[in-house]
JSON list of C-alpha atoms in Angstrom, two decimals:
[
{"chain": "A", "resi": 1, "resn": "UNK", "atom": "CA", "xyz": [173.75, 98.04, 35.15]},
{"chain": "A", "resi": 2, "resn": "UNK", "atom": "CA", "xyz": [173.29, 100.69, 36.81]},
{"chain": "A", "resi": 3, "resn": "UNK", "atom": "CA", "xyz": [174.64, 103.79, 35.89]},
{"chain": "A", "resi": 4, "resn": "UNK", "atom": "CA", "xyz": [176.46, 106.41, 37.94]},
{"chain": "A", "resi": 5, "resn": "UNK", "atom": "CA", "xyz": [173.92, 109.65, 37.02]},
{"chain": "A", "resi": 6, "resn": "UNK", "atom": "CA", "xyz": [176.12, 112.40, 38.10]},
{"chain": "A", "resi": 7, "resn": "UNK", "atom": "CA", "xyz": [179.18, 110.21, 35.71]},
{"chain": "A", "resi": 8, "resn": "UNK", "atom": "CA", "xyz": [176.57, 109.31, 33.43]},
{"chain": "A", "resi": 9, "resn": "UNK", "atom": "CA", "xyz": [175.68, 113.64, 33.22]},
{"chain": "A", "resi": 10, "resn": "UNK", "atom": "CA", "xyz": [179.41, 114.03, 33.45]},
{"chain": "A", "resi": 11, "resn": "UNK", "atom": "CA", "xyz": [180.58, 111.78, 30.90]},
{"chain": "A", "resi": 12, "resn": "UNK", "atom": "CA", "xyz": [176.84, 113.48, 28.74]},
{"chain": "A", "resi": 13, "resn": "UNK", "atom": "CA", "xyz": [178.55, 117.02, 29.38]},
{"chain": "A", "resi": 14, "resn": "UNK", "atom": "CA", "xyz": [181.94, 116.62, 28.13]},
{"chain": "A", "resi": 15, "resn": "UNK", "atom": "CA", "xyz": [181.46, 114.96, 24.70]},
{"chain": "A", "resi": 16, "resn": "UNK", "atom": "CA", "xyz": [178.46, 117.28, 23.36]},
{"chain": "A", "resi": 17, "resn": "UNK", "atom": "CA", "xyz": [180.84, 120.25, 25.05]},
{"chain": "A", "resi": 18, "resn": "UNK", "atom": "CA", "xyz": [183.60, 118.68, 22.99]},
{"chain": "A", "resi": 19, "resn": "UNK", "atom": "CA", "xyz": [181.48, 118.42, 19.75]},
{"chain": "A", "resi": 20, "resn": "UNK", "atom": "CA", "xyz": [180.40, 121.50, 19.88]},
{"chain": "A", "resi": 21, "resn": "UNK", "atom": "CA", "xyz": [183.60, 123.42, 20.19]},
{"chain": "A", "resi": 22, "resn": "UNK", "atom": "CA", "xyz": [185.02, 121.53, 16.86]},
{"chain": "A", "resi": 23, "resn": "UNK", "atom": "CA", "xyz": [182.04, 122.29, 15.46]},
{"chain": "A", "resi": 24, "resn": "UNK", "atom": "CA", "xyz": [182.35, 125.85, 16.15]},
{"chain": "A", "resi": 25, "resn": "UNK", "atom": "CA", "xyz": [186.28, 125.76, 15.16]},
{"chain": "A", "resi": 26, "resn": "UNK", "atom": "CA", "xyz": [184.91, 123.54, 11.63]},
{"chain": "A", "resi": 27, "resn": "UNK", "atom": "CA", "xyz": [182.60, 126.01, 10.39]},
{"chain": "A", "resi": 28, "resn": "UNK", "atom": "CA", "xyz": [184.11, 129.39, 10.52]},
{"chain": "A", "resi": 29, "resn": "UNK", "atom": "CA", "xyz": [187.01, 127.59, 8.90]},
{"chain": "A", "resi": 30, "resn": "UNK", "atom": "CA", "xyz": [187.23, 128.11, 5.11]},
{"chain": "A", "resi": 31, "resn": "UNK", "atom": "CA", "xyz": [186.25, 124.96, 3.58]},
{"chain": "A", "resi": 32, "resn": "UNK", "atom": "CA", "xyz": [183.29, 125.55, 3.07]},
{"chain": "A", "resi": 33, "resn": "UNK", "atom": "CA", "xyz": [183.15, 127.89, -0.15]},
{"chain": "A", "resi": 34, "resn": "UNK", "atom": "CA", "xyz": [180.34, 128.89, -1.06]},
{"chain": "A", "resi": 35, "resn": "UNK", "atom": "CA", "xyz": [178.63, 125.40, 0.53]},
{"chain": "A", "resi": 36, "resn": "UNK", "atom": "CA", "xyz": [177.74, 125.96, 3.97]},
{"chain": "A", "resi": 37, "resn": "UNK", "atom": "CA", "xyz": [177.83, 122.50, 6.54]},
{"chain": "A", "resi": 38, "resn": "UNK", "atom": "CA", "xyz": [174.98, 120.98, 6.12]},
{"chain": "A", "resi": 39, "resn": "UNK", "atom": "CA", "xyz": [175.13, 121.22, 2.09]},
{"chain": "A", "resi": 40, "resn": "UNK", "atom": "CA", "xyz": [178.83, 120.16, 2.39]},
{"chain": "A", "resi": 41, "resn": "UNK", "atom": "CA", "xyz": [176.99, 116.83, 5.00]},
{"chain": "A", "resi": 42, "resn": "UNK", "atom": "CA", "xyz": [173.89, 116.08, 2.58]},
{"chain": "A", "resi": 43, "resn": "UNK", "atom": "CA", "xyz": [177.01, 115.57, -0.07]},
{"chain": "A", "resi": 44, "resn": "UNK", "atom": "CA", "xyz": [179.00, 114.05, 1.61]},
{"chain": "A", "resi": 45, "resn": "UNK", "atom": "CA", "xyz": [176.57, 111.72, 2.90]},
{"chain": "A", "resi": 46, "resn": "UNK", "atom": "CA", "xyz": [175.59, 111.02, -1.72]},
{"chain": "A", "resi": 47, "resn": "UNK", "atom": "CA", "xyz": [179.08, 111.01, -2.15]},
{"chain": "A", "resi": 48, "resn": "UNK", "atom": "CA", "xyz": [179.13, 107.00, 0.09]},
{"chain": "A", "resi": 49, "resn": "UNK", "atom": "CA", "xyz": [176.10, 105.83, -1.86]},
{"chain": "A", "resi": 50, "resn": "UNK", "atom": "CA", "xyz": [177.24, 104.68, -4.43]},
{"chain": "A", "resi": 51, "resn": "UNK", "atom": "CA", "xyz": [173.67, 103.47, -5.82]},
{"chain": "A", "resi": 52, "resn": "UNK", "atom": "CA", "xyz": [172.21, 107.00, -4.60]},
{"chain": "A", "resi": 53, "resn": "UNK", "atom": "CA", "xyz": [169.47, 107.07, -1.24]},
{"chain": "A", "resi": 54, "resn": "UNK", "atom": "CA", "xyz": [166.19, 107.82, -0.76]},
{"chain": "A", "resi": 55, "resn": "UNK", "atom": "CA", "xyz": [165.24, 111.25, 1.62]},
{"chain": "A", "resi": 56, "resn": "UNK", "atom": "CA", "xyz": [164.52, 109.15, 4.04]},
{"chain": "A", "resi": 57, "resn": "UNK", "atom": "CA", "xyz": [167.82, 107.16, 4.38]},
{"chain": "A", "resi": 58, "resn": "UNK", "atom": "CA", "xyz": [169.60, 110.61, 4.14]},
{"chain": "A", "resi": 59, "resn": "UNK", "atom": "CA", "xyz": [167.19, 112.10, 6.37]},
{"chain": "A", "resi": 60, "resn": "UNK", "atom": "CA", "xyz": [169.15, 109.09, 9.05]},
{"chain": "A", "resi": 61, "resn": "UNK", "atom": "CA", "xyz": [172.46, 110.73, 7.63]},
{"chain": "A", "resi": 62, "resn": "UNK", "atom": "CA", "xyz": [172.21, 114.31, 7.48]},
{"chain": "A", "resi": 63, "resn": "UNK", "atom": "CA", "xyz": [170.35, 114.27, 10.42]},
{"chain": "A", "resi": 64, "resn": "UNK", "atom": "CA", "xyz": [167.96, 117.11, 10.04]},
{"chain": "A", "resi": 65, "resn": "UNK", "atom": "CA", "xyz": [164.07, 117.16, 9.95]},
{"chain": "A", "resi": 66, "resn": "UNK", "atom": "CA", "xyz": [162.43, 116.45, 7.03]},
{"chain": "A", "resi": 67, "resn": "UNK", "atom": "CA", "xyz": [161.09, 119.66, 6.32]},
{"chain": "A", "resi": 68, "resn": "UNK", "atom": "CA", "xyz": [164.23, 120.64, 6.83]},
{"chain": "A", "resi": 69, "resn": "UNK", "atom": "CA", "xyz": [166.37, 118.15, 4.00]},
{"chain": "A", "resi": 70, "resn": "UNK", "atom": "CA", "xyz": [162.91, 118.80, 1.18]},
{"chain": "A", "resi": 71, "resn": "UNK", "atom": "CA", "xyz": [163.99, 122.36, 1.73]},
{"chain": "A", "resi": 72, "resn": "UNK", "atom": "CA", "xyz": [167.91, 122.40, 2.17]},
{"chain": "A", "resi": 73, "resn": "UNK", "atom": "CA", "xyz": [167.85, 119.12, -1.20]},
{"chain": "A", "resi": 74, "resn": "UNK", "atom": "CA", "xyz": [165.35, 121.52, -3.29]},
{"chain": "A", "resi": 75, "resn": "UNK", "atom": "CA", "xyz": [168.24, 124.29, -2.94]},
{"chain": "A", "resi": 76, "resn": "UNK", "atom": "CA", "xyz": [171.59, 121.18, -3.64]},
{"chain": "A", "resi": 77, "resn": "UNK", "atom": "CA", "xyz": [168.64, 120.46, -7.25]},
{"chain": "A", "resi": 78, "resn": "UNK", "atom": "CA", "xyz": [168.16, 123.95, -8.34]},
{"chain": "A", "resi": 79, "resn": "UNK", "atom": "CA", "xyz": [171.69, 124.51, -7.74]},
{"chain": "A", "resi": 80, "resn": "UNK", "atom": "CA", "xyz": [173.44, 121.13, -10.70]},
{"chain": "A", "resi": 81, "resn": "UNK", "atom": "CA", "xyz": [174.93, 119.77, -6.92]},
{"chain": "A", "resi": 82, "resn": "UNK", "atom": "CA", "xyz": [172.30, 116.81, -7.48]},
{"chain": "A", "resi": 83, "resn": "UNK", "atom": "CA", "xyz": [170.05, 114.98, -8.99]},
{"chain": "A", "resi": 84, "resn": "UNK", "atom": "CA", "xyz": [166.90, 113.01, -8.41]},
{"chain": "A", "resi": 85, "resn": "UNK", "atom": "CA", "xyz": [166.05, 109.76, -10.24]},
{"chain": "A", "resi": 86, "resn": "UNK", "atom": "CA", "xyz": [163.16, 107.51, -10.26]},
{"chain": "A", "resi": 87, "resn": "UNK", "atom": "CA", "xyz": [163.37, 105.14, -7.63]},
{"chain": "A", "resi": 88, "resn": "UNK", "atom": "CA", "xyz": [163.63, 101.25, -9.50]},
{"chain": "A", "resi": 89, "resn": "UNK", "atom": "CA", "xyz": [161.83, 99.39, -6.41]},
{"chain": "A", "resi": 90, "resn": "UNK", "atom": "CA", "xyz": [159.37, 101.99, -6.04]},
{"chain": "A", "resi": 91, "resn": "UNK", "atom": "CA", "xyz": [157.52, 103.92, -8.86]},
{"chain": "A", "resi": 92, "resn": "UNK", "atom": "CA", "xyz": [156.41, 106.37, -6.00]},
{"chain": "A", "resi": 93, "resn": "UNK", "atom": "CA", "xyz": [159.82, 107.65, -4.62]},
{"chain": "A", "resi": 94, "resn": "UNK", "atom": "CA", "xyz": [163.26, 108.98, -6.14]},
{"chain": "A", "resi": 95, "resn": "UNK", "atom": "CA", "xyz": [166.23, 108.75, -5.62]},
{"chain": "A", "resi": 96, "resn": "UNK", "atom": "CA", "xyz": [169.00, 112.06, -5.29]},
{"chain": "A", "resi": 97, "resn": "UNK", "atom": "CA", "xyz": [172.06, 111.08, -6.23]},
{"chain": "A", "resi": 98, "resn": "UNK", "atom": "CA", "xyz": [175.16, 113.71, -6.78]},
{"chain": "A", "resi": 99, "resn": "UNK", "atom": "CA", "xyz": [175.31, 115.21, -10.62]},
{"chain": "A", "resi": 100, "resn": "UNK", "atom": "CA", "xyz": [179.40, 115.89, -11.46]},
{"chain": "A", "resi": 101, "resn": "UNK", "atom": "CA", "xyz": [179.35, 119.47, -10.10]},
{"chain": "A", "resi": 102, "resn": "UNK", "atom": "CA", "xyz": [177.85, 117.87, -7.25]},
{"chain": "A", "resi": 103, "resn": "UNK", "atom": "CA", "xyz": [180.34, 115.64, -7.10]},
{"chain": "A", "resi": 104, "resn": "UNK", "atom": "CA", "xyz": [182.75, 118.23, -7.83]},
{"chain": "A", "resi": 105, "resn": "UNK", "atom": "CA", "xyz": [181.72, 120.16, -5.00]},
{"chain": "A", "resi": 106, "resn": "UNK", "atom": "CA", "xyz": [182.18, 117.58, -2.28]},
{"chain": "A", "resi": 107, "resn": "UNK", "atom": "CA", "xyz": [185.85, 116.26, -3.20]},
{"chain": "A", "resi": 108, "resn": "UNK", "atom": "CA", "xyz": [186.44, 120.04, -3.31]},
{"chain": "A", "resi": 109, "resn": "UNK", "atom": "CA", "xyz": [185.32, 120.65, 0.05]},
{"chain": "A", "resi": 110, "resn": "UNK", "atom": "CA", "xyz": [185.88, 117.37, 1.42]},
{"chain": "A", "resi": 111, "resn": "UNK", "atom": "CA", "xyz": [189.56, 118.08, 1.25]},
{"chain": "A", "resi": 112, "resn": "UNK", "atom": "CA", "xyz": [190.19, 121.05, 3.29]},
{"chain": "A", "resi": 113, "resn": "UNK", "atom": "CA", "xyz": [187.95, 120.11, 5.15]},
{"chain": "A", "resi": 114, "resn": "UNK", "atom": "CA", "xyz": [189.81, 116.29, 6.37]},
{"chain": "A", "resi": 115, "resn": "UNK", "atom": "CA", "xyz": [192.41, 118.34, 6.39]},
{"chain": "A", "resi": 116, "resn": "UNK", "atom": "CA", "xyz": [190.61, 121.06, 9.03]},
{"chain": "A", "resi": 117, "resn": "UNK", "atom": "CA", "xyz": [189.29, 118.00, 10.99]},
{"chain": "A", "resi": 118, "resn": "UNK", "atom": "CA", "xyz": [192.93, 116.63, 11.85]},
{"chain": "A", "resi": 119, "resn": "UNK", "atom": "CA", "xyz": [194.48, 119.53, 12.74]},
{"chain": "A", "resi": 120, "resn": "UNK", "atom": "CA", "xyz": [191.62, 120.75, 15.31]},
{"chain": "A", "resi": 121, "resn": "UNK", "atom": "CA", "xyz": [191.30, 116.89, 17.19]},
{"chain": "A", "resi": 122, "resn": "UNK", "atom": "CA", "xyz": [195.34, 116.57, 16.14]},
{"chain": "A", "resi": 123, "resn": "UNK", "atom": "CA", "xyz": [196.08, 119.08, 17.53]},
{"chain": "A", "resi": 124, "resn": "UNK", "atom": "CA", "xyz": [194.07, 117.81, 20.95]},
{"chain": "A", "resi": 125, "resn": "UNK", "atom": "CA", "xyz": [194.57, 113.94, 20.93]},
{"chain": "A", "resi": 126, "resn": "UNK", "atom": "CA", "xyz": [197.25, 112.14, 20.15]},
{"chain": "A", "resi": 127, "resn": "UNK", "atom": "CA", "xyz": [196.65, 109.14, 18.18]},
{"chain": "A", "resi": 128, "resn": "UNK", "atom": "CA", "xyz": [195.91, 106.86, 21.00]},
{"chain": "A", "resi": 129, "resn": "UNK", "atom": "CA", "xyz": [192.73, 109.28, 22.16]},
{"chain": "A", "resi": 130, "resn": "UNK", "atom": "CA", "xyz": [191.62, 109.67, 18.31]},
{"chain": "A", "resi": 131, "resn": "UNK", "atom": "CA", "xyz": [191.30, 105.80, 18.07]},
{"chain": "A", "resi": 132, "resn": "UNK", "atom": "CA", "xyz": [189.89, 105.63, 21.72]},
{"chain": "A", "resi": 133, "resn": "UNK", "atom": "CA", "xyz": [187.36, 108.48, 20.90]},
{"chain": "A", "resi": 134, "resn": "UNK", "atom": "CA", "xyz": [186.42, 107.00, 17.91]},
{"chain": "A", "resi": 135, "resn": "UNK", "atom": "CA", "xyz": [186.25, 103.53, 19.99]},
{"chain": "A", "resi": 136, "resn": "UNK", "atom": "CA", "xyz": [184.57, 104.90, 22.27]},
{"chain": "A", "resi": 137, "resn": "UNK", "atom": "CA", "xyz": [181.96, 107.04, 19.95]},
{"chain": "A", "resi": 138, "resn": "UNK", "atom": "CA", "xyz": [181.54, 104.24, 17.55]},
{"chain": "A", "resi": 139, "resn": "UNK", "atom": "CA", "xyz": [179.90, 101.94, 20.85]},
{"chain": "A", "resi": 140, "resn": "UNK", "atom": "CA", "xyz": [177.44, 104.44, 22.35]},
{"chain": "A", "resi": 141, "resn": "UNK", "atom": "CA", "xyz": [176.25, 104.19, 18.22]},
{"chain": "A", "resi": 142, "resn": "UNK", "atom": "CA", "xyz": [176.08, 100.83, 17.97]},
{"chain": "A", "resi": 143, "resn": "UNK", "atom": "CA", "xyz": [174.91, 99.96, 21.61]},
{"chain": "A", "resi": 144, "resn": "UNK", "atom": "CA", "xyz": [171.34, 99.08, 21.93]},
{"chain": "A", "resi": 145, "resn": "UNK", "atom": "CA", "xyz": [169.14, 102.05, 24.14]},
{"chain": "A", "resi": 146, "resn": "UNK", "atom": "CA", "xyz": [168.77, 101.11, 27.78]},
{"chain": "A", "resi": 147, "resn": "UNK", "atom": "CA", "xyz": [165.67, 101.69, 27.26]},
{"chain": "A", "resi": 148, "resn": "UNK", "atom": "CA", "xyz": [165.88, 98.80, 24.53]},
{"chain": "A", "resi": 149, "resn": "UNK", "atom": "CA", "xyz": [164.04, 101.61, 21.94]},
{"chain": "A", "resi": 150, "resn": "UNK", "atom": "CA", "xyz": [166.13, 103.00, 18.72]},
{"chain": "A", "resi": 151, "resn": "UNK", "atom": "CA", "xyz": [164.43, 106.32, 19.23]}
]
């Protein structure tokens, strides 16, 4: 199916600007405590992985460069918020998991962050629009790329 280039680019620009607008509002909020949003992103990703994540898996979830993720993980580990455990399937790798302190920080910040997200979006969109937005975004994430490549 041939896309209308002008329409596709207008949709992309609207999506990009909307995401950046909400992101700026959330980052300016008071939910973070002594964390920064990228710290919370790692803690959240690990909170959803019951048996932890390898660094490569975490990188796909938090969308940071390998070097940036390594530094961030090192800082969180030094603060006692995450722990490394040997990977039972690969002796060269380790599994990253939340520590008790990390789980507590994720729940504390997550509750406030969740309220801020709800306020930011529901002040602009009704429930039907939120459902449509979620559906469209999930479609973008799950549809195969136009060029057949996964990158």
